[in-house]
Short mmCIF file of C-alpha atoms in Angstrom, two decimals:
data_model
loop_
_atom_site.label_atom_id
_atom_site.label_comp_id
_atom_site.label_asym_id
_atom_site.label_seq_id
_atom_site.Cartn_x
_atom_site.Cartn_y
_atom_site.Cartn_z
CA UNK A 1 6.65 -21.91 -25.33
CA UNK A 2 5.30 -22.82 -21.96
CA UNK A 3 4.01 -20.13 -19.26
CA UNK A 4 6.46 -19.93 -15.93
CA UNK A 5 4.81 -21.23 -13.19
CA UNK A 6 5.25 -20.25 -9.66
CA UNK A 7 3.97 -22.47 -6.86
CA UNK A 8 2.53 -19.91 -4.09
CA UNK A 9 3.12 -22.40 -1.46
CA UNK A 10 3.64 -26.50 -1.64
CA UNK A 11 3.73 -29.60 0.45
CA UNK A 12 6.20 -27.91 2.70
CA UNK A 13 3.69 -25.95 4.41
CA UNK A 14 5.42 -22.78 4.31
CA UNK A 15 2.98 -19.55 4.94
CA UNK A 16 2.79 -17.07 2.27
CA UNK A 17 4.87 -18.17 -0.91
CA UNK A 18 7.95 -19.07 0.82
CA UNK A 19 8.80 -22.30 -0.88
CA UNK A 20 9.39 -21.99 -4.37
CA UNK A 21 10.75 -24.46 -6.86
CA UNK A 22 11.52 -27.31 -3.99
CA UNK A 23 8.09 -28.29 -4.13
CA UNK A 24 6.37 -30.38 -6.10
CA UNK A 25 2.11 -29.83 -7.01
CA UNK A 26 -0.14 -31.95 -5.11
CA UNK A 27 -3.25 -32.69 -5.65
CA UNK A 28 -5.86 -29.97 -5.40
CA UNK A 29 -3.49 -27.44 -5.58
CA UNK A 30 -3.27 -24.51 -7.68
CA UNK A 31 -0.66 -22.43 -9.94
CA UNK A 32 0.13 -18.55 -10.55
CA UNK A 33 0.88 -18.28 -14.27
CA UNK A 34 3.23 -16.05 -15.08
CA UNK A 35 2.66 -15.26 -19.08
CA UNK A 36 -0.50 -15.82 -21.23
CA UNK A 37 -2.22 -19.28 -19.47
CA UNK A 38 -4.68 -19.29 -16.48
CA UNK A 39 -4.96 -22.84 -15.74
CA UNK A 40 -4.39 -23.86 -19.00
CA UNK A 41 -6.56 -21.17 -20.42
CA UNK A 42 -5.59 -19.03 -22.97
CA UNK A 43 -6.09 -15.62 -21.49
CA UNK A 44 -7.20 -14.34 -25.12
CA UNK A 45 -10.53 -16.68 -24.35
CA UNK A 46 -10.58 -16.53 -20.84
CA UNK A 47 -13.77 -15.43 -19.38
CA UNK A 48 -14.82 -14.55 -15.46
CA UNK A 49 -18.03 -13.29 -13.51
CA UNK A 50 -15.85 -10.87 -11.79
CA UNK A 51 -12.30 -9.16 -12.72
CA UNK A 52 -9.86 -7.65 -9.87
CA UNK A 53 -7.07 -5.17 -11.56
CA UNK A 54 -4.08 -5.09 -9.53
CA UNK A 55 -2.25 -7.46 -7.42
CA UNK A 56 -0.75 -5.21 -4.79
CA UNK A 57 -2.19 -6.23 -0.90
CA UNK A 58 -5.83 -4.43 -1.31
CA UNK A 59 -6.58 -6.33 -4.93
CA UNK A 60 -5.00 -9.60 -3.30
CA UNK A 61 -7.33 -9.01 -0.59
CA UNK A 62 -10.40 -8.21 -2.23
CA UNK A 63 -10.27 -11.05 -4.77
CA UNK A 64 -9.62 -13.22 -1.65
CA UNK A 65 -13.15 -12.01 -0.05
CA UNK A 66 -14.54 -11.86 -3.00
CA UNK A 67 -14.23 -15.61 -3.69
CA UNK A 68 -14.55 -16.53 -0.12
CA UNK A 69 -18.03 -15.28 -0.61
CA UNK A 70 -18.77 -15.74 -3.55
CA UNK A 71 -18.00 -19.53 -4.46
CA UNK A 72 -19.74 -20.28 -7.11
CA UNK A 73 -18.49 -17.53 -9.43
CA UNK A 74 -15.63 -17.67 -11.54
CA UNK A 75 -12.75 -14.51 -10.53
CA UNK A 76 -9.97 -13.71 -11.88
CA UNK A 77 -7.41 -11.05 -10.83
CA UNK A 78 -4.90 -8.92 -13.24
CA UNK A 79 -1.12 -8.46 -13.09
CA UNK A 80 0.57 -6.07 -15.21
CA UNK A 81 4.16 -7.52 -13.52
CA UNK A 82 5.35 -10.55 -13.78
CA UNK A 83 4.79 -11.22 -9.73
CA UNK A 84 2.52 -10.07 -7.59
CA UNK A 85 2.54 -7.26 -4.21
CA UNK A 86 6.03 -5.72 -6.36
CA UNK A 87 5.57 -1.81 -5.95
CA UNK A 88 3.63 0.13 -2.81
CA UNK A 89 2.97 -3.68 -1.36
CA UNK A 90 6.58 -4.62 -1.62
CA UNK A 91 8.06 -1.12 -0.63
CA UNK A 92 6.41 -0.27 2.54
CA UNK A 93 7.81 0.15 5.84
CA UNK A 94 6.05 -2.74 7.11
CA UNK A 95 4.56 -1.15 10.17
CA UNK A 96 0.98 -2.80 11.50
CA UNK A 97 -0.48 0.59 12.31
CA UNK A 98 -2.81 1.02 15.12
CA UNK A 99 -5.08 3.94 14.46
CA UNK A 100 -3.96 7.03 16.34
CA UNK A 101 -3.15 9.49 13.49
CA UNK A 102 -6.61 9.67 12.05
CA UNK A 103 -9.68 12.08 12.14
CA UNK A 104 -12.36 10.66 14.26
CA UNK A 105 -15.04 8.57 12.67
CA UNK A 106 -13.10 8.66 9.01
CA UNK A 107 -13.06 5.47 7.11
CA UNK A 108 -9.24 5.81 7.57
CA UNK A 109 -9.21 5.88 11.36
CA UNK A 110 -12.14 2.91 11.68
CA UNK A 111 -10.87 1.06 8.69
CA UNK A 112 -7.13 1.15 10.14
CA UNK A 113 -8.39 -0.43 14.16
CA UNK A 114 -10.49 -3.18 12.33
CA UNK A 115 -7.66 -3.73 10.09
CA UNK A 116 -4.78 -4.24 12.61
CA UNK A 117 -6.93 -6.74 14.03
CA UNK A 118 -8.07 -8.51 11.66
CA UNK A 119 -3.67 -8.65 10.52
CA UNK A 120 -2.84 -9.75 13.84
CA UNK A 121 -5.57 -12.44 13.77
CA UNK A 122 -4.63 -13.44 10.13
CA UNK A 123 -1.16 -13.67 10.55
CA UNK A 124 -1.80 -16.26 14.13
CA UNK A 125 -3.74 -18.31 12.13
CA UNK A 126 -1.49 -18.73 9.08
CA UNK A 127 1.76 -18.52 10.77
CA UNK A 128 3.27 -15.77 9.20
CA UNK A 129 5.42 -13.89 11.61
CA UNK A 130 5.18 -10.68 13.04
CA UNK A 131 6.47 -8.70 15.93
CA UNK A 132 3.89 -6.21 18.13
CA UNK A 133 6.64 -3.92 19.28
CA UNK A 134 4.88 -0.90 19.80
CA UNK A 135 5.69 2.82 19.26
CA UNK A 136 6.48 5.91 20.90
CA UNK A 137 5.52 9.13 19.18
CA UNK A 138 7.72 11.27 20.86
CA UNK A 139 7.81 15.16 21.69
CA UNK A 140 11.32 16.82 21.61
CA UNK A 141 10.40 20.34 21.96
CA UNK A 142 7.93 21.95 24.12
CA UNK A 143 5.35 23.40 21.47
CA UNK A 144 4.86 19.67 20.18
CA UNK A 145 3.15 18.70 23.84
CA UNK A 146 -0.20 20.02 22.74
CA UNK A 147 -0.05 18.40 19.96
CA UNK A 148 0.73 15.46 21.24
CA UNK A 149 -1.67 15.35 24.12
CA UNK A 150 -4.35 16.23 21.37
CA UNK A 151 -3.07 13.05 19.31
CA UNK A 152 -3.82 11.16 22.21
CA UNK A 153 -6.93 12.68 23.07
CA UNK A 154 -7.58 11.66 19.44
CA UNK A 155 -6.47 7.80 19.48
CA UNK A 156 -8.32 7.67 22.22
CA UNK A 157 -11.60 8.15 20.61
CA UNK A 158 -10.75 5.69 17.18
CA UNK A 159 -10.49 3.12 19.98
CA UNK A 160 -6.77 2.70 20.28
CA UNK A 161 -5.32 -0.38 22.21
CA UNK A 162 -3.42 0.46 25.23
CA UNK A 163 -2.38 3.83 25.37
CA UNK A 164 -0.80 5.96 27.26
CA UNK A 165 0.98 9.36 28.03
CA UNK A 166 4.36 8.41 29.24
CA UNK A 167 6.95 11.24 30.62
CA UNK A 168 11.26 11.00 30.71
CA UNK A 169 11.78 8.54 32.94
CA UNK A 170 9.13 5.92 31.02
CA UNK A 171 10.66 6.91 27.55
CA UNK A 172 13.95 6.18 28.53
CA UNK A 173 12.66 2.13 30.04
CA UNK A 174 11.19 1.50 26.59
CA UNK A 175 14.00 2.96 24.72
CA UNK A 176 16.79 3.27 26.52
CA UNK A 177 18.93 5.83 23.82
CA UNK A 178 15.45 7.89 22.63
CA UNK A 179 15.36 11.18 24.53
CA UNK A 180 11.85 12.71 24.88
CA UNK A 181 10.44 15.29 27.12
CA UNK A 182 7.03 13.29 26.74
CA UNK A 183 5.52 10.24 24.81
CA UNK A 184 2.79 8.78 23.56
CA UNK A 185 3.36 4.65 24.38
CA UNK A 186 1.32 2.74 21.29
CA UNK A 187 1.74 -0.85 22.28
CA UNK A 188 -0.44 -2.07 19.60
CA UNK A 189 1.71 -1.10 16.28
CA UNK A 190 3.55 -4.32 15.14
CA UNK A 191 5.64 -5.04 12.03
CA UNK A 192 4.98 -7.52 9.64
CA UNK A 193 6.28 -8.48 5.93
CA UNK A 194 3.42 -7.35 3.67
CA UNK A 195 4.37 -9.01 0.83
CA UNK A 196 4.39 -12.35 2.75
CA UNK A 197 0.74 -11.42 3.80
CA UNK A 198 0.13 -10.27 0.55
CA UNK A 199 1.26 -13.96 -1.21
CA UNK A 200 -0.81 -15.61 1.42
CA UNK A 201 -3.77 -13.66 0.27
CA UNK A 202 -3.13 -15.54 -3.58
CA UNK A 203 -2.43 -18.67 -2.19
CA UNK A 204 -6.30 -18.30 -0.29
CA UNK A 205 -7.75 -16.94 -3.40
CA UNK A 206 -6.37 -19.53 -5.49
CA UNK A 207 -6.95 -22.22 -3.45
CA UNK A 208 -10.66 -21.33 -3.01
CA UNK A 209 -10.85 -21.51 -7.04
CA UNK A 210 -9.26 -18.15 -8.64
CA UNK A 211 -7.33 -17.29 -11.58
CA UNK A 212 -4.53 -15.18 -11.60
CA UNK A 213 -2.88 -14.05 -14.57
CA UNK A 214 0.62 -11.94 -14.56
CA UNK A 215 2.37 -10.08 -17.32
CA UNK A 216 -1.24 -8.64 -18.24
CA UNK A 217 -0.78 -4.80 -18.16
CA UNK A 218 -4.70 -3.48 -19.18
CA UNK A 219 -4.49 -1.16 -22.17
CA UNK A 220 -7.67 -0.45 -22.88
CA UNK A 221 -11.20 -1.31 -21.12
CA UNK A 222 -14.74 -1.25 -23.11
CA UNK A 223 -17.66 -3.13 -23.94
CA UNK A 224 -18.25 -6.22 -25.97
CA UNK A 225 -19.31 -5.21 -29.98
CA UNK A 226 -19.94 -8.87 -30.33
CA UNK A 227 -19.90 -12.39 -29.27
CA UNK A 228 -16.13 -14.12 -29.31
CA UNK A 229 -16.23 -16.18 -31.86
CA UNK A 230 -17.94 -19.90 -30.87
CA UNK A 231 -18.64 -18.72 -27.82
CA UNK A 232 -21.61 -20.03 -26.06
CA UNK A 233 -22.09 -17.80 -23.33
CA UNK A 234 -23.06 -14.83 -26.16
CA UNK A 235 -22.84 -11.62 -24.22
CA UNK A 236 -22.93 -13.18 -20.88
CA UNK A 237 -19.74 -11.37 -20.71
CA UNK A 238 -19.95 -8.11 -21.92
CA UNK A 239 -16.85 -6.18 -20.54
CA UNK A 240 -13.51 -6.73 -22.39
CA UNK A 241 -10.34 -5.97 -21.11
CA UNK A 242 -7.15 -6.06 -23.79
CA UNK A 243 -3.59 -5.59 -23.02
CA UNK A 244 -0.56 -4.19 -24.85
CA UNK A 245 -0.43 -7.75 -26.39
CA UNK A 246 -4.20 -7.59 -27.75
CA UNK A 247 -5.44 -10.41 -25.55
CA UNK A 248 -8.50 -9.79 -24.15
CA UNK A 249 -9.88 -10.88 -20.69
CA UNK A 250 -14.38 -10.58 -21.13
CA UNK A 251 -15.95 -10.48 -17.71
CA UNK A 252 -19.22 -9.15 -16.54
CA UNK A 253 -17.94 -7.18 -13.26
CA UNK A 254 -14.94 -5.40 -12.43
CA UNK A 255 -13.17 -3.90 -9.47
CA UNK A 256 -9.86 -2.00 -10.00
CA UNK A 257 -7.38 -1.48 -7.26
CA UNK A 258 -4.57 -0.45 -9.50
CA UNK A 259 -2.57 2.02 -6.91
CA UNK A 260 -0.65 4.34 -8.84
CA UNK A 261 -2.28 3.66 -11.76
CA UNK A 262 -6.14 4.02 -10.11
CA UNK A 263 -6.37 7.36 -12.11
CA UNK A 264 -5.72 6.17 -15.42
CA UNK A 265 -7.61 2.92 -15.62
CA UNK A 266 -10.53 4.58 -14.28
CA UNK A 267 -10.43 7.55 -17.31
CA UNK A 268 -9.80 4.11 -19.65
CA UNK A 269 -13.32 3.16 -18.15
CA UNK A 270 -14.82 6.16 -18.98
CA UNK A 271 -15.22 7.05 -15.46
CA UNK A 272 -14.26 9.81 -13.57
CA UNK A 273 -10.47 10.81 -13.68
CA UNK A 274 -9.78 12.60 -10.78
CA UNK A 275 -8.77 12.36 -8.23
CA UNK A 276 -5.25 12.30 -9.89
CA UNK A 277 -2.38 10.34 -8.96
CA UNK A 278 0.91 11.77 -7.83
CA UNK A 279 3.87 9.46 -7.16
CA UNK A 280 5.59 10.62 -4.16
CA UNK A 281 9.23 9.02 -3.42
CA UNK A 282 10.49 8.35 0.18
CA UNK A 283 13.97 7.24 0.57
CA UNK A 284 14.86 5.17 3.52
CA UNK A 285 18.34 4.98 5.07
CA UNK A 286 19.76 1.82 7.16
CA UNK A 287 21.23 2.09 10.35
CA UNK A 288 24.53 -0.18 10.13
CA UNK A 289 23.99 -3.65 12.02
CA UNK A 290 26.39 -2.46 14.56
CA UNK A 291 24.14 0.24 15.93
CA UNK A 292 20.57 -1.60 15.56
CA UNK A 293 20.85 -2.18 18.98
CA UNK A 294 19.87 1.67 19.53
CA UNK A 295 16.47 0.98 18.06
CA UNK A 296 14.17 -1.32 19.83
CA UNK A 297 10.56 -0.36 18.51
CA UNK A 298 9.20 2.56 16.23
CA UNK A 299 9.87 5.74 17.74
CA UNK A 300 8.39 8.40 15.60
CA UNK A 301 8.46 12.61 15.99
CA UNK A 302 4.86 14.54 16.90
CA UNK A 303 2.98 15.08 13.54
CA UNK A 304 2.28 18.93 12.62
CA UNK A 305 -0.41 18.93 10.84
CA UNK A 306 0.79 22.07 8.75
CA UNK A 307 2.43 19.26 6.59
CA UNK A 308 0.93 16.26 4.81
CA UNK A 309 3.56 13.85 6.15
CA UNK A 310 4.40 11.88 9.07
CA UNK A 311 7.71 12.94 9.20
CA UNK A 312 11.28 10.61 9.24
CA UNK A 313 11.20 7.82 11.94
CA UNK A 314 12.83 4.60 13.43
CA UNK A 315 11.41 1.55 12.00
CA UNK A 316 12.77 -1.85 12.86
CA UNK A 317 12.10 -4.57 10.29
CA UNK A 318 11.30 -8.17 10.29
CA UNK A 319 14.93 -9.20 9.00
CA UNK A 320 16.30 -7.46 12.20
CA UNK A 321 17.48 -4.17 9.85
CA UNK A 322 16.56 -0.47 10.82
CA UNK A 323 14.66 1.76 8.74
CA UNK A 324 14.93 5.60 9.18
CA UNK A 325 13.18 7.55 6.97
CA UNK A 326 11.28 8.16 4.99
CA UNK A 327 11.33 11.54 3.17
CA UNK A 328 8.56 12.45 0.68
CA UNK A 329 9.86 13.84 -2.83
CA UNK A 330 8.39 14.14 -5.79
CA UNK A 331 8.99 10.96 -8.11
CA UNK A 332 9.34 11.90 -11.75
CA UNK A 333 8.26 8.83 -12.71
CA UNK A 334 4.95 6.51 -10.81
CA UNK A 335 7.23 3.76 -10.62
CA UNK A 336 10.70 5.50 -10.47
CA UNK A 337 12.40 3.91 -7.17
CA UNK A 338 15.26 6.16 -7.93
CA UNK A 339 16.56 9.97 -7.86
CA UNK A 340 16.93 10.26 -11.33
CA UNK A 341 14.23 7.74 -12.70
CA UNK A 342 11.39 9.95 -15.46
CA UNK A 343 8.89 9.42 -17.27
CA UNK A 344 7.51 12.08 -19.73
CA UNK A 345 4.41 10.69 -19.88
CA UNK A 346 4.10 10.95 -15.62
CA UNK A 347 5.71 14.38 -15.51
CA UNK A 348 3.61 15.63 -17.86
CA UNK A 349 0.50 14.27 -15.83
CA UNK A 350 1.44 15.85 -12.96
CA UNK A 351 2.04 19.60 -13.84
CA UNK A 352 -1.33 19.65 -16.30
CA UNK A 353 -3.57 17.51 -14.42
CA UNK A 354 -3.10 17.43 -11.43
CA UNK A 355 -2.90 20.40 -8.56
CA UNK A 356 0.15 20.03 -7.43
CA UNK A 357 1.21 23.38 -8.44
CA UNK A 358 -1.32 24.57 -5.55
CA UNK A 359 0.00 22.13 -3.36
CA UNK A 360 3.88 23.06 -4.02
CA UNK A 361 3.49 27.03 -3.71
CA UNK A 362 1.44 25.91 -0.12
CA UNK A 363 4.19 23.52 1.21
CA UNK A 364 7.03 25.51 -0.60
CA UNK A 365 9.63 25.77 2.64
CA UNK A 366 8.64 21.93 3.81
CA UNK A 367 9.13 20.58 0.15
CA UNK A 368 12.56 22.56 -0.07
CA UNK A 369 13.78 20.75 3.57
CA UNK A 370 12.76 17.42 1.84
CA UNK A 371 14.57 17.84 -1.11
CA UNK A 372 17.59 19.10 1.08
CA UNK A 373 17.35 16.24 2.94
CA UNK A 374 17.23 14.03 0.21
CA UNK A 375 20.65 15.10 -1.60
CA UNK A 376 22.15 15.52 2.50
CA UNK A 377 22.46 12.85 4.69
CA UNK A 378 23.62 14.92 7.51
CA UNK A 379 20.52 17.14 7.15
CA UNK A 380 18.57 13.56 8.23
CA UNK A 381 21.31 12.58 10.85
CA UNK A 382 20.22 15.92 12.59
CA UNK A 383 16.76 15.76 12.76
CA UNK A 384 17.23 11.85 14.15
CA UNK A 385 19.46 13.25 16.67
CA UNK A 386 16.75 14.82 18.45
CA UNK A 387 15.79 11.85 19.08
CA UNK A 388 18.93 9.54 19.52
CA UNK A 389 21.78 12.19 20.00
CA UNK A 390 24.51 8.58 19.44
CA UNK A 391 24.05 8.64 15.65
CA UNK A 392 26.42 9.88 13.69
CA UNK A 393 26.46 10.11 9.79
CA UNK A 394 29.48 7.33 9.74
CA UNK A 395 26.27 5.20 11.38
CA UNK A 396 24.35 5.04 8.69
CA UNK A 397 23.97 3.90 4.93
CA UNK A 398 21.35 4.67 2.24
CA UNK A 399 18.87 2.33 1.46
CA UNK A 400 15.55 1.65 -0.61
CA UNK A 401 12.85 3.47 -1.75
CA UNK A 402 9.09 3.38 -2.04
CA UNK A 403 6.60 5.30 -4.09
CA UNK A 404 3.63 6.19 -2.68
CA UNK A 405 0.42 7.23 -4.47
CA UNK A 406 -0.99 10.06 -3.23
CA UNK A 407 -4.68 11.37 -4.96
CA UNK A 408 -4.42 15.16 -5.25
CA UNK A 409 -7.45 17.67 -6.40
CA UNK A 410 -7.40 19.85 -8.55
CA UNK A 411 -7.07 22.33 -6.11
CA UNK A 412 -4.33 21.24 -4.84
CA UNK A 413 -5.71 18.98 -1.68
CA UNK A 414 -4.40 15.90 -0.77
CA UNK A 415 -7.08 13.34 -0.61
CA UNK A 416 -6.97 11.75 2.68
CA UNK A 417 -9.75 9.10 3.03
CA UNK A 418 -10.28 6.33 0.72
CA UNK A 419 -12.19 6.85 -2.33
CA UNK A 420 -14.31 4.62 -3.90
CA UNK A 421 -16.02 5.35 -7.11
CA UNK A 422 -17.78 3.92 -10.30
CA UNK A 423 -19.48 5.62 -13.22
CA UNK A 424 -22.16 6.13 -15.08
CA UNK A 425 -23.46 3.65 -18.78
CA UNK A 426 -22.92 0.40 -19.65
CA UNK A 427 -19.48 -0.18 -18.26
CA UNK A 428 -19.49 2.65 -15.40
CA UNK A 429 -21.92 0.61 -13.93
CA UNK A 430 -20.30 -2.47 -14.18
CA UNK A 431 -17.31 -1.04 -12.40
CA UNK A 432 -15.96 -0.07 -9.11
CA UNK A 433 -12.80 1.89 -9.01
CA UNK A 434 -10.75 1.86 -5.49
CA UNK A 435 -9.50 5.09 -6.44
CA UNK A 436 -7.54 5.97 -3.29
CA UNK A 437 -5.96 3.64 -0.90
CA UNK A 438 -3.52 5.13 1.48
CA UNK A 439 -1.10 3.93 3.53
CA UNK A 440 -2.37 2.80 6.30
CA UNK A 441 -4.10 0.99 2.94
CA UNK A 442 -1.36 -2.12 3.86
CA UNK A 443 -2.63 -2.37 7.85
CA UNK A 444 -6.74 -2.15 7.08
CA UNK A 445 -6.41 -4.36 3.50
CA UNK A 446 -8.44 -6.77 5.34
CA UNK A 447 -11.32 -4.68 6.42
CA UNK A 448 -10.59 -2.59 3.13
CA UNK A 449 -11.82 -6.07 1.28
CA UNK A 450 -14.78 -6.80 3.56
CA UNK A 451 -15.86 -3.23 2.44
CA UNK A 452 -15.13 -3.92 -1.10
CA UNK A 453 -16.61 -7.08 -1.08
CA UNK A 454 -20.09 -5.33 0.23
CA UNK A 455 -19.96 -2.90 -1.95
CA UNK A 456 -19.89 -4.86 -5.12
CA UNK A 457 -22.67 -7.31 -3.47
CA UNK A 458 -24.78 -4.07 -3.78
CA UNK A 459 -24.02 -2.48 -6.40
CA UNK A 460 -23.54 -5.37 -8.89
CA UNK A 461 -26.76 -7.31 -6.85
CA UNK A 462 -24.63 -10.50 -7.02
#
């Protein structure tokens, strides 16, 4: 049976994927196989200098620098799906962040400025549309002022575009149904689809001379016992990579940026298993189309940084739909999009290995509102009327979900920054693990890869 192919792109010119089937191959171009082919390799003998896992926005991007540098090596990137960006990529809100949350001099807060940049520029020079329609982070009560004049105090020194401290009257211009006794304007913060910037990534990294194979979930990573069988490389490849199918991928380098699975595949590595993932849920809900126009950019409440959230806000989207949300529950299941969705396996990861048990008995009263608010949707509808009072319940309608990977110690801290790790031995230091990417993970992915890509220059002395 042939592999599926998917044409990321064709003679229609359209940015990031957005043509599919109409188009015929041309000459020069390449293909995304879906299945067990990599340009008409079987992926049981296929063979690379360097291996990305993970084909979410931060792998797309890395094997995209990666190649763009490195030309003359061979790099191929794993899929465990049968398409590519499909989870945190594909469920995000979508907002170009600017930098303002972050501590000072973290690789979050510098990683985030370079990275809305380097989106912005990106997206000009492909095409791909986006809107820069700025933010408000808005105080509704008097005890969030501090707070918010410290947050600007704050964006201030990451280097934050255009800000400023803007009082009733200003709120009130830039959205005319947000009430606010004081804002912080963030012109900067855009929206964009990161999926389409994701597929543009593989289209680059493809058309520079990668290989990308889908439907390749890695089951097991480990060193070469011998020589494939007529192989005349011998052990130029030592590092094999198997999946659930028993066809093996042999490489000599690899870089895993596998989201919520970054915990796992790096214990399959023999490296380092914490920190440990745990899938957090947000459900979003929709405003109906008749009341977007209350909504013009993201208006978002005054962080307390008692909590590890951001807290439920107005996003607009690219399609022209409202997003308010989200929460943050806990997810039964690392992929489980839905109330009810488990996993034993995932469950069981959490309450042994993990410290969320710390966490929960920390955050007990905030995780209790969450859940509340989760099952309630008046309990939301009152919160965003501190912000709009014209929303009503009959105004809105549930909508979808994302699951976010949060790394938590095992003392029960959230890891905040991005972690990047390898190990120790023949394979640990073959590998680098992105261990923890996030969010603004979708918003820096750029300068994220241009890290990345340094990294393994160094530590693999390519």
């Amino acid at each position: 049976m042939l592999p599926t192919l998917r044409y990321l792109g064709g003679a229609c010119g359209r940015a990031g994927g957005g043509c599919f089937g109409a188009c015929r191959p041309t000459q020069g171009r390449r293909w995304l196989l879906r299945g067990d082919c990599s340009y008409g390799r079987r992926a049981s003998t296929s063979s690379f200098d360097v291996v990305i896992v993970g084909g979410g926005i931060v792998g797309l991007a890395s094997a995209r620098a990666l190649i763009q540098r490195h030309s003359a090596l061979s790099i191929g990137l794993l899929e465990k799906e049968k398409d590519l960006a499909l989870h945190q990529t594909g469920h995000n809100s979508g907002v170009i962040h600017s930098g303002i949350y972050y501590k000072p001099e973290s690789l979050k807060a510098k990683l985030c400025v370079q990275g809305a940049a380097l989106i912005y520029e990106y997206c000009n020079k492909k095409g791909i549309s986006y809107k820069q329609c700025g933010k408000l982070i808005v105080a509704v009560e008097q005890e969030e002022i501090p707070r918010l004049q410290a947050l600007y105090e704050r964006g201030l020194q990451n280097g934050v575009q255009g800000l400023r401290l803007i009082q009733q009257e200003d709120i009130r211009k830039k959205e005319p149904y947000c009430r606010g006794l004081m804002a912080i304007d963030c012109p900067y913060t855009g929206i964009v689809d990161y999926r389409q910037v994701a597929l543009s990534f593989a289209q680059d990294f493809l058309d520079a001379g990668g290989s990308v194979l889908t439907n390749f979930e890695v089951k097991d990573i480990e060193m070469a016992k011998e020589s494939p069988s007529r192989s005349q490389d011998g052990m130029k490849y030592p590092i094999v990579i198997r999946n659930e199918k028993g066809e093996e991928v042999r490489c000599q380098y690899v870089v895993t940026c596998a989201g919520l699975y970054s915990d796992r595949i790096s214990e399959m590595s023999g490296c380092n298993p914490d920190p440990r993932i745990v899938p957090f849920r947000g459900d979003y809900l929709l405003l109906k189309p008749e009341k977007c126009y209350l909504v013009k950019g993201n208006i978002y409440p005054v962080p307390d940084s008692r909590f590890p959230f951001l807290g439920v806000h107005f996003t607009p989207r690219m399609d022209g739909n409202i997003w308010l949300g989200p929460n943050a529950v806990l997810a039964f299941k690392r992929e489980g999009y839905k109330p009810f969705d488990f996993n034993a396996r995932d469950v069981m990861d959490i309450i042994i290995n993990s410290g969320l048990v710390k966490l929960v008995f920390e955050n007990f009263s905030y995780g209790v509102k969450e859940m509340y608010k989760a099952c309630f949707l008046s309990a939301t509808v009152k919160h965003l009327q501190k912000f709009i009072p014209e929303i009503t319940v009959s105004d809105i309608l549930r909508g979808p979900a994302g699951v976010r990977a949060q790394a938590l110690d095992r003392d029960g801290n959230l890891v905040e920054d991005f972690v990047f790790d390898g190990g120790i031995g023949d394979i640990g230091s073959r590998i680098l693990h992105v261990r923890n990417a996030p969010s603004p993970a979708a918003t820096s992915s750029l300068a994220i890869s241009a890290m990345i890509a340094d990294e393994v220059q160094q530590r693999f002395e390519l």
